[in-house]
Amino acid sequence: MSEAAATPGKIMLVGIGPGHAEHMTARARAAIAEADTIIGYVTYIKLVADLIEGKEVIRKSMTEELDRAVEALARARAGRKVALISSGDAGVYGMAGPTFEVLFQAGWRPHEGEDGGIEVEIVPGVSALNSCAALVGAPLTHDFCAISLSDLLTPWPAIARRLDAAAAADFVVALYNPKSGRRTRQIVEAQRLLLRHRRPDTPVAIVKSAYRRRENIVLTTLDRMSEADIGMLSTVLIGNSNTVVRHGLMVTPRGYANKYEVAEGGATRDGEKAGRSLSTGLNGWLERLQAEHAAGASVEALAERHRLPADYVRATLAEPPEAAAPELAEESEA
């Protein structure tokens, strides 16, 4: 048995956060300290320069993600501890995915096979979603999604369908990789698709280099979004139909005003009950749907009224509502 096989190495997929040392987790710092070898995109290496003195450092360019993963596996096979770093979180458009692809292709299985002794640890970090949102207010307080506009690996029709579906479903949308020197039209097409479903004055925040030296924040609207200075270091946050900007802060309400008189001390609205589903929640909606159908509304008309697929409405009507559950302790509003 070789020495490398007898002393298997370790790959640590480290999310270093938005870039400022204050926003790096303690485990991320410890993982970098533990590592013999640091591998990463040149810009990310610069962000941790004060932590990697005396270590083997392998710098790769932007488009060499698979090369980084291959290098990490080779070093781990040689018994080294490798910190493969990503900005933000390694599992959000980071190096975790491509590394596992390389590992699986090489026959790696946890605790099995020739490379099974190689330990893999994912060290989570603060993603661009979180860091950019924190700088502009609370835009992600309600349902949101992230979509990358990079078509280097994903066909544009797939990206366009996701944009259209997210816009129609009224998600707050975070756009990653919105624009580069060669990819300039993607953000315009994204704007076009979103405007099919959103008001032109929908709030938009564009955050560049969050918590880094050249941080820049622009609050604008959906109809003017593509005119702003946007690049690969930018993350674009697009509000939903309820998102507002007040006093320079972008906020998406969670929905408390649907149940409580927020301006009157938080009293529960008529017909609502603290800790229970809204009167227009699932059970209430099912009762209403059944009543509307019994009154003569067709499945197709109900589907159009509620903007839902007709087959879903038909299947829902075919299943009688459940009996009300007994009163229990109040549920968390989250």
GROMACS .gro file of C-alpha atoms in nm:
model
  334
    1MET     CA    1   0.000   0.000   0.000
    2SER     CA    2   0.133   0.343  -0.093
    3GLU     CA    3   0.197   0.613   0.161
    4ALA     CA    4  -0.074   0.827  -0.003
    5ALA     CA    5  -0.329   0.547   0.040
    6ALA     CA    6  -0.218   0.485   0.399
    7THR     CA    7  -0.259   0.852   0.493
    8PRO     CA    8  -0.555   0.981   0.293
    9GLY     CA    9  -0.598   1.351   0.265
   10LYS     CA   10  -0.892   1.581   0.306
   11ILE     CA   11  -1.078   1.828   0.086
   12MET     CA   12  -1.244   2.120   0.261
   13LEU     CA   13  -1.487   2.315   0.042
   14VAL     CA   14  -1.467   2.650   0.215
   15GLY     CA   15  -1.713   2.934   0.170
   16ILE     CA   16  -1.522   3.246   0.268
   17GLY     CA   17  -1.827   3.474   0.270
   18PRO     CA   18  -1.866   3.807   0.091
   19GLY     CA   19  -1.504   3.908   0.129
   20HIS     CA   20  -1.460   4.095   0.456
   21ALA     CA   21  -1.284   3.903   0.732
   22GLU     CA   22  -1.558   3.997   0.981
   23HIS     CA   23  -1.810   3.796   0.779
   24MET     CA   24  -1.603   3.480   0.751
   25THR     CA   25  -1.711   3.202   0.987
   26ALA     CA   26  -1.479   3.077   1.257
   27ARG     CA   27  -1.483   2.731   1.095
   28ALA     CA   28  -1.381   2.877   0.758
   29ARG     CA   29  -1.081   3.045   0.917
   30ALA     CA   30  -0.993   2.726   1.105
   31ALA     CA   31  -1.022   2.516   0.787
   32ILE     CA   32  -0.783   2.747   0.602
   33ALA     CA   33  -0.542   2.731   0.897
   34GLU     CA   34  -0.567   2.350   0.897
   35ALA     CA   35  -0.498   2.317   0.524
   36ASP     CA   36  -0.160   2.243   0.367
   37THR     CA   37  -0.278   2.357   0.022
   38ILE     CA   38  -0.507   2.643  -0.078
   39ILE     CA   39  -0.676   2.630  -0.419
   40GLY     CA   40  -0.900   2.899  -0.563
   41TYR     CA   41  -0.981   3.166  -0.818
   42VAL     CA   42  -0.716   3.438  -0.809
   43THR     CA   43  -0.955   3.705  -0.677
   44TYR     CA   44  -1.068   3.480  -0.391
   45ILE     CA   45  -0.708   3.399  -0.303
   46LYS     CA   46  -0.645   3.772  -0.259
   47LEU     CA   47  -0.935   3.794  -0.013
   48VAL     CA   48  -0.763   3.548   0.224
   49ALA     CA   49  -0.405   3.652   0.159
   50ASP     CA   50  -0.338   3.725   0.526
   51LEU     CA   51  -0.443   3.370   0.623
   52ILE     CA   52  -0.236   3.162   0.380
   53GLU     CA   53   0.124   3.263   0.439
   54GLY     CA   54   0.359   2.966   0.420
   55LYS     CA   55   0.107   2.735   0.250
   56GLU     CA   56   0.107   2.588  -0.099
   57VAL     CA   57  -0.122   2.813  -0.305
   58ILE     CA   58  -0.267   2.713  -0.642
   59ARG     CA   59  -0.433   2.997  -0.830
   60LYS     CA   60  -0.677   2.929  -1.113
   61SER     CA   61  -0.868   3.151  -1.354
   62MET     CA   62  -1.245   3.209  -1.359
   63THR     CA   63  -1.325   2.934  -1.612
   64GLU     CA   64  -1.108   2.663  -1.454
   65GLU     CA   65  -1.350   2.525  -1.195
   66LEU     CA   66  -1.301   2.162  -1.296
   67ASP     CA   67  -0.923   2.211  -1.296
   68ARG     CA   68  -0.947   2.334  -0.936
   69ALA     CA   69  -1.146   2.025  -0.838
   70VAL     CA   70  -0.901   1.791  -1.017
   71GLU     CA   71  -0.606   1.959  -0.841
   72ALA     CA   72  -0.782   1.924  -0.506
   73LEU     CA   73  -0.837   1.551  -0.561
   74ALA     CA   74  -0.476   1.499  -0.671
   75ARG     CA   75  -0.343   1.675  -0.360
   76ALA     CA   76  -0.581   1.485  -0.131
   77ARG     CA   77  -0.473   1.155  -0.287
   78ALA     CA   78  -0.118   1.254  -0.193
   79GLY     CA   79  -0.227   1.287   0.168
   80ARG     CA   80  -0.257   1.665   0.183
   81LYS     CA   81  -0.530   1.870   0.347
   82VAL     CA   82  -0.676   2.099   0.083
   83ALA     CA   83  -0.890   2.411   0.129
   84LEU     CA   84  -1.073   2.469  -0.198
   85ILE     CA   85  -1.221   2.814  -0.150
   86SER     CA   86  -1.525   2.986  -0.293
   87SER     CA   87  -1.658   3.332  -0.224
   88GLY     CA   88  -1.995   3.334  -0.051
   89ASP     CA   89  -2.108   2.976   0.010
   90ALA     CA   90  -1.936   2.685  -0.165
   91GLY     CA   91  -2.273   2.522  -0.236
   92VAL     CA   92  -2.434   2.828  -0.399
   93TYR     CA   93  -2.283   2.860  -0.748
   94GLY     CA   94  -1.957   2.760  -0.581
   95MET     CA   95  -1.705   2.477  -0.591
   96ALA     CA   96  -1.901   2.211  -0.403
   97GLY     CA   97  -2.095   2.095  -0.709
   98PRO     CA   98  -1.807   2.059  -0.956
   99THR     CA   99  -1.589   1.898  -0.691
  100PHE     CA  100  -1.843   1.625  -0.623
  101GLU     CA  101  -1.880   1.573  -0.999
  102VAL     CA  102  -1.505   1.513  -1.026
  103LEU     CA  103  -1.504   1.290  -0.717
  104PHE     CA  104  -1.793   1.076  -0.839
  105GLN     CA  105  -1.636   1.046  -1.184
  106ALA     CA  106  -1.315   0.925  -1.016
  107GLY     CA  107  -1.507   0.653  -0.830
  108TRP     CA  108  -1.504   0.823  -0.491
  109ARG     CA  109  -1.759   0.710  -0.236
  110PRO     CA  110  -1.761   0.817   0.128
  111HIS     CA  111  -1.561   0.556   0.326
  112GLU     CA  112  -1.538   0.318   0.028
  113GLY     CA  113  -1.296   0.233  -0.251
  114GLU     CA  114  -0.952   0.364  -0.338
  115ASP     CA  115  -1.047   0.726  -0.270
  116GLY     CA  116  -1.305   0.647  -0.003
  117GLY     CA  117  -1.059   0.740   0.267
  118ILE     CA  118  -1.050   1.098   0.143
  119GLU     CA  119  -1.262   1.306   0.375
  120VAL     CA  120  -1.472   1.584   0.224
  121GLU     CA  121  -1.607   1.866   0.439
  122ILE     CA  122  -1.830   2.149   0.323
  123VAL     CA  123  -1.776   2.466   0.525
  124PRO     CA  124  -2.076   2.695   0.470
  125GLY     CA  125  -2.037   3.066   0.420
  126VAL     CA  126  -2.247   3.380   0.386
  127SER     CA  127  -2.371   3.389   0.026
  128ALA     CA  128  -2.407   3.696  -0.196
  129LEU     CA  129  -2.782   3.667  -0.141
  130ASN     CA  130  -2.743   3.726   0.230
  131SER     CA  131  -2.467   3.984   0.220
  132CYS     CA  132  -2.627   4.200  -0.049
  133ALA     CA  133  -2.969   4.180   0.115
  134ALA     CA  134  -2.823   4.289   0.449
  135LEU     CA  135  -2.680   4.603   0.289
  136VAL     CA  136  -3.010   4.720   0.140
  137GLY     CA  137  -3.266   4.626   0.406
  138ALA     CA  138  -3.481   4.313   0.418
  139PRO     CA  139  -3.576   4.223   0.059
  140LEU     CA  140  -3.570   3.845   0.115
  141THR     CA  141  -3.806   3.826   0.411
  142HIS     CA  142  -4.062   3.642   0.199
  143ASP     CA  143  -4.026   3.370  -0.069
  144PHE     CA  144  -3.735   3.422  -0.306
  145CYS     CA  145  -3.524   3.237  -0.561
  146ALA     CA  146  -3.179   3.271  -0.715
  147ILE     CA  147  -3.118   3.250  -1.091
  148SER     CA  148  -2.782   3.274  -1.264
  149LEU     CA  149  -2.779   3.455  -1.598
  150SER     CA  150  -2.458   3.280  -1.702
  151ASP     CA  151  -2.522   3.079  -2.019
  152LEU     CA  152  -2.169   2.936  -2.027
  153LEU     CA  153  -2.302   2.600  -1.901
  154THR     CA  154  -2.682   2.643  -1.905
  155PRO     CA  155  -2.888   2.682  -2.226
  156TRP     CA  156  -3.059   3.020  -2.248
  157PRO     CA  157  -3.411   2.876  -2.298
  158ALA     CA  158  -3.379   2.702  -1.959
  159ILE     CA  159  -3.273   3.029  -1.795
  160ALA     CA  160  -3.555   3.218  -1.967
  161ARG     CA  161  -3.817   2.966  -1.851
  162ARG     CA  162  -3.695   2.998  -1.493
  163LEU     CA  163  -3.708   3.378  -1.510
  164ASP     CA  164  -4.059   3.375  -1.654
  165ALA     CA  165  -4.186   3.121  -1.401
  166ALA     CA  166  -4.030   3.304  -1.105
  167ALA     CA  167  -4.174   3.635  -1.221
  168ALA     CA  168  -4.520   3.486  -1.272
  169ALA     CA  169  -4.509   3.323  -0.927
  170ASP     CA  170  -4.418   3.658  -0.766
  171PHE     CA  171  -4.090   3.545  -0.615
  172VAL     CA  172  -3.832   3.799  -0.511
  173VAL     CA  173  -3.553   3.718  -0.757
  174ALA     CA  174  -3.179   3.735  -0.699
  175LEU     CA  175  -2.978   3.739  -1.021
  176TYR     CA  176  -2.624   3.600  -1.005
  177ASN     CA  177  -2.368   3.650  -1.285
  178PRO     CA  178  -2.589   3.918  -1.441
  179LYS     CA  179  -2.343   4.065  -1.690
  180SER     CA  180  -1.984   4.045  -1.810
  181GLY     CA  181  -1.771   4.201  -2.078
  182ARG     CA  182  -1.896   3.949  -2.334
  183ARG     CA  183  -2.240   3.875  -2.190
  184THR     CA  184  -2.428   4.204  -2.208
  185ARG     CA  185  -2.770   4.114  -2.349
  186GLN     CA  186  -2.871   3.858  -2.084
  187ILE     CA  187  -2.969   4.124  -1.829
  188VAL     CA  188  -3.182   4.300  -2.094
  189GLU     CA  189  -3.361   3.976  -2.176
  190ALA     CA  190  -3.414   3.908  -1.805
  191GLN     CA  191  -3.567   4.253  -1.767
  192ARG     CA  192  -3.796   4.189  -2.065
  193LEU     CA  193  -3.922   3.861  -1.917
  194LEU     CA  194  -3.974   4.004  -1.569
  195LEU     CA  195  -4.167   4.302  -1.704
  196ARG     CA  196  -4.422   4.062  -1.851
  197HIS     CA  197  -4.541   3.999  -1.495
  198ARG     CA  198  -4.408   4.285  -1.280
  199ARG     CA  199  -4.486   4.657  -1.257
  200PRO     CA  200  -4.223   4.885  -1.413
  201ASP     CA  201  -4.172   5.053  -1.074
  202THR     CA  202  -4.087   4.724  -0.897
  203PRO     CA  203  -3.792   4.799  -0.663
  204VAL     CA  204  -3.451   4.668  -0.765
  205ALA     CA  205  -3.124   4.674  -0.569
  206ILE     CA  206  -2.791   4.631  -0.746
  207VAL     CA  207  -2.504   4.555  -0.509
  208LYS     CA  208  -2.149   4.536  -0.636
  209SER     CA  209  -1.860   4.395  -0.430
  210ALA     CA  210  -2.057   4.367  -0.107
  211TYR     CA  211  -1.835   4.424   0.198
  212ARG     CA  212  -1.532   4.471  -0.023
  213ARG     CA  213  -1.317   4.773  -0.098
  214ARG     CA  214  -1.517   4.888  -0.403
  215GLU     CA  215  -1.862   4.824  -0.265
  216ASN     CA  216  -2.136   5.007  -0.454
  217ILE     CA  217  -2.513   5.004  -0.401
  218VAL     CA  218  -2.778   5.132  -0.641
  219LEU     CA  219  -3.152   5.133  -0.576
  220THR     CA  220  -3.353   5.157  -0.896
  221THR     CA  221  -3.665   5.015  -1.061
  222LEU     CA  222  -3.727   4.722  -1.293
  223ASP     CA  223  -3.787   4.939  -1.598
  224ARG     CA  224  -3.449   5.110  -1.549
  225MET     CA  225  -3.252   4.813  -1.420
  226SER     CA  226  -3.053   4.741  -1.736
  227GLU     CA  227  -2.930   5.102  -1.754
  228ALA     CA  228  -2.735   5.065  -1.430
  229ASP     CA  229  -2.367   4.978  -1.394
  230ILE     CA  230  -2.383   4.598  -1.362
  231GLY     CA  231  -2.095   4.351  -1.386
  232MET     CA  232  -1.980   4.008  -1.276
  233LEU     CA  233  -1.924   4.131  -0.920
  234SER     CA  234  -2.285   4.252  -0.899
  235THR     CA  235  -2.586   4.077  -0.752
  236VAL     CA  236  -2.928   4.207  -0.858
  237LEU     CA  237  -3.221   4.179  -0.616
  238ILE     CA  238  -3.564   4.226  -0.777
  239GLY     CA  239  -3.863   4.274  -0.551
  240ASN     CA  240  -4.203   4.111  -0.571
  241SER     CA  241  -4.544   4.282  -0.596
  242ASN     CA  242  -4.533   4.383  -0.228
  243THR     CA  243  -4.170   4.498  -0.199
  244VAL     CA  244  -4.128   4.864  -0.104
  245VAL     CA  245  -3.847   5.112  -0.061
  246ARG     CA  246  -3.874   5.336   0.246
  247HIS     CA  247  -3.606   5.574   0.364
  248GLY     CA  248  -3.352   5.410   0.135
  249LEU     CA  249  -3.430   5.056   0.258
  250MET     CA  250  -3.577   4.781   0.039
  251VAL     CA  251  -3.821   4.565   0.235
  252THR     CA  252  -4.048   4.275   0.136
  253PRO     CA  253  -4.331   4.236   0.390
  254ARG     CA  254  -4.370   3.888   0.541
  255GLY     CA  255  -4.750   3.915   0.539
  256TYR     CA  256  -4.830   4.008   0.897
  257ALA     CA  257  -5.069   4.278   0.775
  258ASN     CA  258  -5.289   4.005   0.626
  259LYS     CA  259  -5.365   3.876   0.976
  260TYR     CA  260  -5.288   4.156   1.221
  261GLU     CA  261  -5.369   4.524   1.256
  262VAL     CA  262  -5.002   4.619   1.251
  263ALA     CA  263  -5.073   4.990   1.298
  264GLU     CA  264  -5.307   4.924   1.593
  265GLY     CA  265  -5.089   4.730   1.833
  266GLY     CA  266  -5.095   4.396   1.652
  267ALA     CA  267  -5.456   4.300   1.720
  268THR     CA  268  -5.581   4.005   1.515
  269ARG     CA  269  -5.803   4.101   1.221
  270ASP     CA  270  -6.167   3.991   1.213
  271GLY     CA  271  -6.196   3.631   1.098
  272GLU     CA  272  -5.831   3.551   1.172
  273LYS     CA  273  -5.672   3.365   1.461
  274ALA     CA  274  -5.317   3.394   1.589
  275GLY     CA  275  -5.109   3.084   1.523
  276ARG     CA  276  -5.360   2.938   1.276
  277SER     CA  277  -5.372   2.942   0.896
  278LEU     CA  278  -5.517   3.249   0.727
  279SER     CA  279  -5.886   3.242   0.642
  280THR     CA  280  -5.755   3.248   0.285
  281GLY     CA  281  -5.498   2.977   0.361
  282LEU     CA  282  -5.529   2.623   0.228
  283ASN     CA  283  -5.835   2.509   0.423
  284GLY     CA  284  -6.022   2.834   0.373
  285TRP     CA  285  -5.939   2.837   0.004
  286LEU     CA  286  -6.051   2.476  -0.038
  287GLU     CA  287  -6.388   2.556   0.118
  288ARG     CA  288  -6.428   2.859  -0.105
  289LEU     CA  289  -6.328   2.658  -0.412
  290GLN     CA  290  -6.584   2.389  -0.335
  291ALA     CA  291  -6.855   2.653  -0.280
  292GLU     CA  292  -6.773   2.832  -0.606
  293HIS     CA  293  -6.780   2.506  -0.796
  294ALA     CA  294  -7.109   2.403  -0.635
  295ALA     CA  295  -7.252   2.741  -0.739
  296GLY     CA  296  -7.179   2.658  -1.103
  297ALA     CA  297  -6.824   2.780  -1.171
  298SER     CA  298  -6.641   2.548  -1.410
  299VAL     CA  299  -6.299   2.405  -1.341
  300GLU     CA  300  -6.155   2.616  -1.621
  301ALA     CA  301  -6.312   2.935  -1.485
  302LEU     CA  302  -6.185   2.861  -1.136
  303ALA     CA  303  -5.837   2.788  -1.269
  304GLU     CA  304  -5.829   3.121  -1.450
  305ARG     CA  305  -5.969   3.309  -1.150
  306HIS     CA  306  -5.703   3.171  -0.916
  307ARG     CA  307  -5.428   3.158  -1.180
  308LEU     CA  308  -5.367   2.788  -1.123
  309PRO     CA  309  -5.343   2.486  -1.359
  310ALA     CA  310  -5.684   2.341  -1.442
  311ASP     CA  311  -5.569   1.985  -1.369
  312TYR     CA  312  -5.461   2.093  -1.020
  313VAL     CA  313  -5.797   2.256  -0.952
  314ARG     CA  314  -5.980   1.949  -1.086
  315ALA     CA  315  -5.779   1.711  -0.864
  316THR     CA  316  -5.831   1.938  -0.562
  317LEU     CA  317  -6.207   1.947  -0.614
  318ALA     CA  318  -6.213   1.568  -0.639
  319GLU     CA  319  -6.064   1.536  -0.290
  320PRO     CA  320  -6.293   1.653  -0.008
  321PRO     CA  321  -6.148   1.899   0.244
  322GLU     CA  322  -6.005   1.746   0.560
  323ALA     CA  323  -6.185   1.792   0.886
  324ALA     CA  324  -6.054   2.079   1.094
  325ALA     CA  325  -5.770   1.974   1.324
  326PRO     CA  326  -5.820   2.015   1.700
  327GLU     CA  327  -5.686   2.329   1.863
  328LEU     CA  328  -5.318   2.287   1.951
  329ALA     CA  329  -5.043   2.517   2.063
  330GLU     CA  330  -4.996   2.812   1.831
  331GLU     CA  331  -4.767   2.760   1.535
  332SER     CA  332  -4.475   2.987   1.465
  333GLU     CA  333  -4.551   3.251   1.204
  334ALA     CA  334  -4.228   3.151   1.029
   0.00000   0.00000   0.00000
